[in-house]
């Protein structure tokens, strides 16, 4: 008999600076929102955060440790990386993080590690692959719905239309229309070669992309925040669970399949879906309070 090892999922980190405590004034802290960590763990993955590095060879070593990569949300992408000058409505940028994540993406594609890019993550993914961004949604043609909501992060506020031929459609339990949360003022402009649009908002703003070649590295980018909706939305949970399964399926056979000699009899009998369901049931009373 065989079992599946939990996959190691790397989450790209940001950096914050100590501004109040005089003793540690100016100290830098690597950080990632706990909602990413929680969503990965509850989906049967092992989350680790990836601190910002400058050494490309070290960044590649970061990726070698992983079974999958999540690109998290954050500040605006520096327009320098897609050949534009900063426009009036550009907000705070973090070029050091851009450099790190572009290197993460290139290494993940080269090493065939699945990529799940969220919000800013989808934007830097598009830029890393040769695409461009609207520095503010107001620069995109047409009239727009509200894309930066006010209220609870888990609250779904606008609809998206999902391509029926996409992997995201399967993750949505074959629902063409879903409601999502929204916390962005930038958006994809020219979609990079190798990516395809698989979901849009009612105003045409791109809400999700996937890799064009389904036989290559798995790539999914979403403009919304499923990690924030995880405890309230079956759609959000479905995305994370499917990503974790893809990370397991993408590993070399010698990593996926191992002897069961050091696992308990109870663990031996459970497949991936059963284990996920068990975790859900254990935490349901505390965390799950009904889907929106």
Short mmCIF file of C-alpha atoms in Angstrom, two decimals, residues 62-264:
data_model
loop_
_atom_site.label_atom_id
_atom_site.label_comp_id
_atom_site.label_asym_id
_atom_site.label_seq_id
_atom_site.Cartn_x
_atom_site.Cartn_y
_atom_site.Cartn_z
CA UNK A 62 13.96 28.11 -2.27
CA UNK A 63 11.81 26.79 -5.10
CA UNK A 64 13.57 23.41 -5.17
CA UNK A 65 12.29 22.81 -1.64
CA UNK A 66 8.69 23.23 -2.72
CA UNK A 67 5.90 21.17 -4.22
CA UNK A 68 3.98 24.32 -5.14
CA UNK A 69 4.27 28.11 -5.06
CA UNK A 70 1.69 30.69 -3.96
CA UNK A 71 2.31 34.31 -4.94
CA UNK A 72 0.56 36.46 -2.34
CA UNK A 73 -1.00 39.91 -2.50
CA UNK A 74 0.61 43.23 -1.67
CA UNK A 75 1.75 46.57 -3.08
CA UNK A 76 1.67 47.77 -6.69
CA UNK A 77 4.11 46.29 -9.19
CA UNK A 78 6.83 48.72 -10.29
CA UNK A 79 5.88 49.77 -13.87
CA UNK A 80 9.59 49.77 -14.75
CA UNK A 81 9.31 45.99 -15.05
CA UNK A 82 6.79 46.28 -17.89
CA UNK A 83 8.35 49.25 -19.65
CA UNK A 84 6.17 52.11 -18.43
CA UNK A 85 6.73 55.33 -16.52
CA UNK A 86 4.76 55.78 -13.27
CA UNK A 87 1.36 57.40 -13.79
CA UNK A 88 -0.47 59.69 -11.37
CA UNK A 89 -2.60 56.98 -9.73
CA UNK A 90 0.22 54.50 -9.11
CA UNK A 91 0.47 53.72 -5.39
CA UNK A 92 3.33 52.40 -3.23
CA UNK A 93 5.74 50.01 -4.95
CA UNK A 94 8.26 47.51 -3.58
CA UNK A 95 10.84 46.76 -6.33
CA UNK A 96 12.87 44.37 -4.16
CA UNK A 97 9.84 42.16 -3.79
CA UNK A 98 9.15 42.37 -7.53
CA UNK A 99 12.68 41.12 -8.28
CA UNK A 100 12.33 38.25 -5.81
CA UNK A 101 8.96 37.11 -7.11
CA UNK A 102 9.95 37.36 -10.78
CA UNK A 103 12.87 35.08 -9.97
CA UNK A 104 10.55 32.74 -8.02
CA UNK A 105 8.22 32.51 -11.02
CA UNK A 106 11.00 31.82 -13.51
CA UNK A 107 12.48 29.12 -11.27
CA UNK A 108 9.07 27.53 -10.65
CA UNK A 109 8.31 27.38 -14.38
CA UNK A 110 11.76 25.95 -15.12
CA UNK A 111 11.42 23.34 -12.36
CA UNK A 112 7.78 22.63 -13.28
CA UNK A 113 6.41 23.58 -9.86
CA UNK A 114 2.68 24.47 -9.81
CA UNK A 115 1.96 28.18 -9.35
CA UNK A 116 -1.09 29.76 -7.72
CA UNK A 117 -0.99 33.57 -7.97
CA UNK A 118 -3.37 35.74 -5.93
CA UNK A 119 -4.26 39.41 -6.57
CA UNK A 120 -0.88 41.21 -6.86
CA UNK A 121 0.49 37.70 -7.37
CA UNK A 122 -1.44 37.41 -10.65
CA UNK A 123 -0.20 40.84 -11.68
CA UNK A 124 3.49 40.08 -11.08
CA UNK A 125 2.98 36.70 -12.77
CA UNK A 126 1.69 38.46 -15.89
CA UNK A 127 4.58 40.94 -15.82
CA UNK A 128 7.18 38.19 -15.30
CA UNK A 129 5.82 36.41 -18.37
CA UNK A 130 5.96 39.55 -20.52
CA UNK A 131 2.54 41.16 -19.96
CA UNK A 132 1.54 44.63 -18.79
CA UNK A 133 -0.81 46.21 -16.24
CA UNK A 134 -3.23 49.08 -15.92
CA UNK A 135 -1.56 51.14 -13.20
CA UNK A 136 -5.09 51.98 -12.06
CA UNK A 137 -8.39 50.52 -13.24
CA UNK A 138 -9.56 54.02 -14.19
CA UNK A 139 -7.03 53.92 -17.04
CA UNK A 140 -8.85 50.94 -18.58
CA UNK A 141 -11.55 51.83 -21.12
CA UNK A 142 -15.23 51.80 -20.12
CA UNK A 143 -17.23 52.26 -16.96
CA UNK A 144 -16.17 50.11 -14.02
CA UNK A 145 -17.74 48.42 -11.03
CA UNK A 146 -16.22 48.80 -7.57
CA UNK A 147 -13.10 46.66 -7.32
CA UNK A 148 -11.88 47.78 -3.90
CA UNK A 149 -14.60 46.81 -1.49
CA UNK A 150 -15.34 48.26 1.92
CA UNK A 151 -16.35 45.67 4.48
CA UNK A 152 -15.44 42.18 5.65
CA UNK A 153 -12.63 40.53 3.67
CA UNK A 154 -14.61 37.30 3.36
CA UNK A 155 -17.64 39.04 1.87
CA UNK A 156 -18.26 38.38 -1.84
CA UNK A 157 -19.18 41.67 -3.54
CA UNK A 158 -19.21 41.18 -7.33
CA UNK A 159 -19.65 38.41 -9.86
CA UNK A 160 -17.18 36.86 -12.27
CA UNK A 161 -17.89 34.84 -15.39
CA UNK A 162 -15.74 31.72 -15.73
CA UNK A 163 -14.72 30.04 -19.00
CA UNK A 164 -16.39 26.62 -19.19
CA UNK A 165 -13.22 25.12 -20.69
CA UNK A 166 -10.99 26.15 -17.81
CA UNK A 167 -9.58 24.39 -14.77
CA UNK A 168 -11.09 27.17 -12.66
CA UNK A 169 -14.52 26.13 -13.93
CA UNK A 170 -13.93 22.65 -12.50
CA UNK A 171 -12.78 24.19 -9.24
CA UNK A 172 -16.03 26.16 -9.18
CA UNK A 173 -17.96 22.88 -9.32
CA UNK A 174 -18.90 23.73 -12.92
CA UNK A 175 -20.56 27.03 -12.02
CA UNK A 176 -20.14 29.64 -14.76
CA UNK A 177 -20.97 32.58 -12.48
CA UNK A 178 -19.37 33.01 -9.05
CA UNK A 179 -19.26 35.87 -6.56
CA UNK A 180 -15.90 36.98 -5.20
CA UNK A 181 -14.33 39.58 -2.92
CA UNK A 182 -12.25 42.40 -4.39
CA UNK A 183 -9.28 44.42 -3.09
CA UNK A 184 -7.35 45.81 -6.05
CA UNK A 185 -6.95 49.03 -8.01
CA UNK A 186 -4.59 47.66 -10.68
CA UNK A 187 -5.50 45.10 -13.33
CA UNK A 188 -4.06 43.04 -16.17
CA UNK A 189 -3.75 44.96 -19.44
CA UNK A 190 -1.87 43.03 -22.12
CA UNK A 191 -1.98 39.35 -21.17
CA UNK A 192 1.39 37.64 -21.42
CA UNK A 193 2.12 35.03 -24.04
CA UNK A 194 1.53 31.61 -22.53
CA UNK A 195 -1.36 32.78 -20.35
CA UNK A 196 -5.06 32.82 -21.22
CA UNK A 197 -7.98 34.67 -19.66
CA UNK A 198 -10.44 32.32 -17.96
CA UNK A 199 -12.60 34.72 -15.92
CA UNK A 200 -13.73 38.34 -16.17
CA UNK A 201 -15.77 40.80 -14.11
CA UNK A 202 -18.95 42.34 -15.56
CA UNK A 203 -16.91 45.40 -16.66
CA UNK A 204 -14.38 43.27 -18.54
CA UNK A 205 -11.59 43.46 -15.94
CA UNK A 206 -9.60 40.21 -15.99
CA UNK A 207 -10.28 38.13 -12.89
CA UNK A 208 -8.35 34.91 -13.63
CA UNK A 209 -5.74 33.47 -15.97
CA UNK A 210 -4.33 30.01 -16.57
CA UNK A 211 -1.45 28.54 -18.54
CA UNK A 212 -2.36 28.11 -22.21
CA UNK A 213 -0.55 24.79 -22.37
CA UNK A 214 -2.28 22.43 -19.95
CA UNK A 215 0.50 19.87 -20.46
CA UNK A 216 3.12 22.25 -19.07
CA UNK A 217 3.58 23.81 -15.63
CA UNK A 218 0.26 24.32 -13.82
CA UNK A 219 -0.40 28.05 -13.49
CA UNK A 220 -3.50 29.71 -12.07
CA UNK A 221 -3.84 33.39 -11.27
CA UNK A 222 -6.87 35.03 -9.65
CA UNK A 223 -7.50 38.71 -8.99
CA UNK A 224 -9.65 38.07 -5.91
CA UNK A 225 -8.63 36.67 -2.51
CA UNK A 226 -9.88 33.09 -1.97
CA UNK A 227 -7.72 32.73 1.14
CA UNK A 228 -9.83 35.42 2.85
CA UNK A 229 -13.05 33.64 1.81
CA UNK A 230 -11.83 30.15 2.69
CA UNK A 231 -13.98 29.59 5.76
CA UNK A 232 -17.13 30.96 4.14
CA UNK A 233 -16.99 29.82 0.51
CA UNK A 234 -17.04 26.35 -1.06
CA UNK A 235 -15.63 27.94 -4.22
CA UNK A 236 -12.60 29.31 -2.34
CA UNK A 237 -12.01 26.00 -0.58
CA UNK A 238 -12.33 24.15 -3.86
CA UNK A 239 -9.58 26.26 -5.43
CA UNK A 240 -7.12 25.57 -2.63
CA UNK A 241 -7.92 21.87 -2.38
CA UNK A 242 -7.55 21.34 -6.11
CA UNK A 243 -4.26 23.26 -6.09
CA UNK A 244 -2.92 21.06 -3.29
CA UNK A 245 -3.94 17.93 -5.20
CA UNK A 246 -2.22 19.25 -8.34
CA UNK A 247 0.95 19.87 -6.31
CA UNK A 248 0.88 16.24 -5.17
CA UNK A 249 0.18 14.93 -8.68
CA UNK A 250 3.02 17.05 -10.12
CA UNK A 251 5.73 15.53 -7.95
CA UNK A 252 8.09 12.87 -9.32
CA UNK A 253 6.80 9.34 -8.73
CA UNK A 254 9.52 8.52 -6.23
CA UNK A 255 8.36 11.46 -4.09
CA UNK A 256 4.64 10.83 -4.45
CA UNK A 257 4.68 7.15 -3.64
CA UNK A 258 6.34 5.87 -0.49
CA UNK A 259 6.15 2.84 1.76
CA UNK A 260 3.79 3.12 4.68
CA UNK A 261 6.13 1.63 7.25
CA UNK A 262 6.33 4.73 9.47
CA UNK A 263 2.64 5.68 9.49
CA UNK A 264 -0.14 4.49 11.73
#
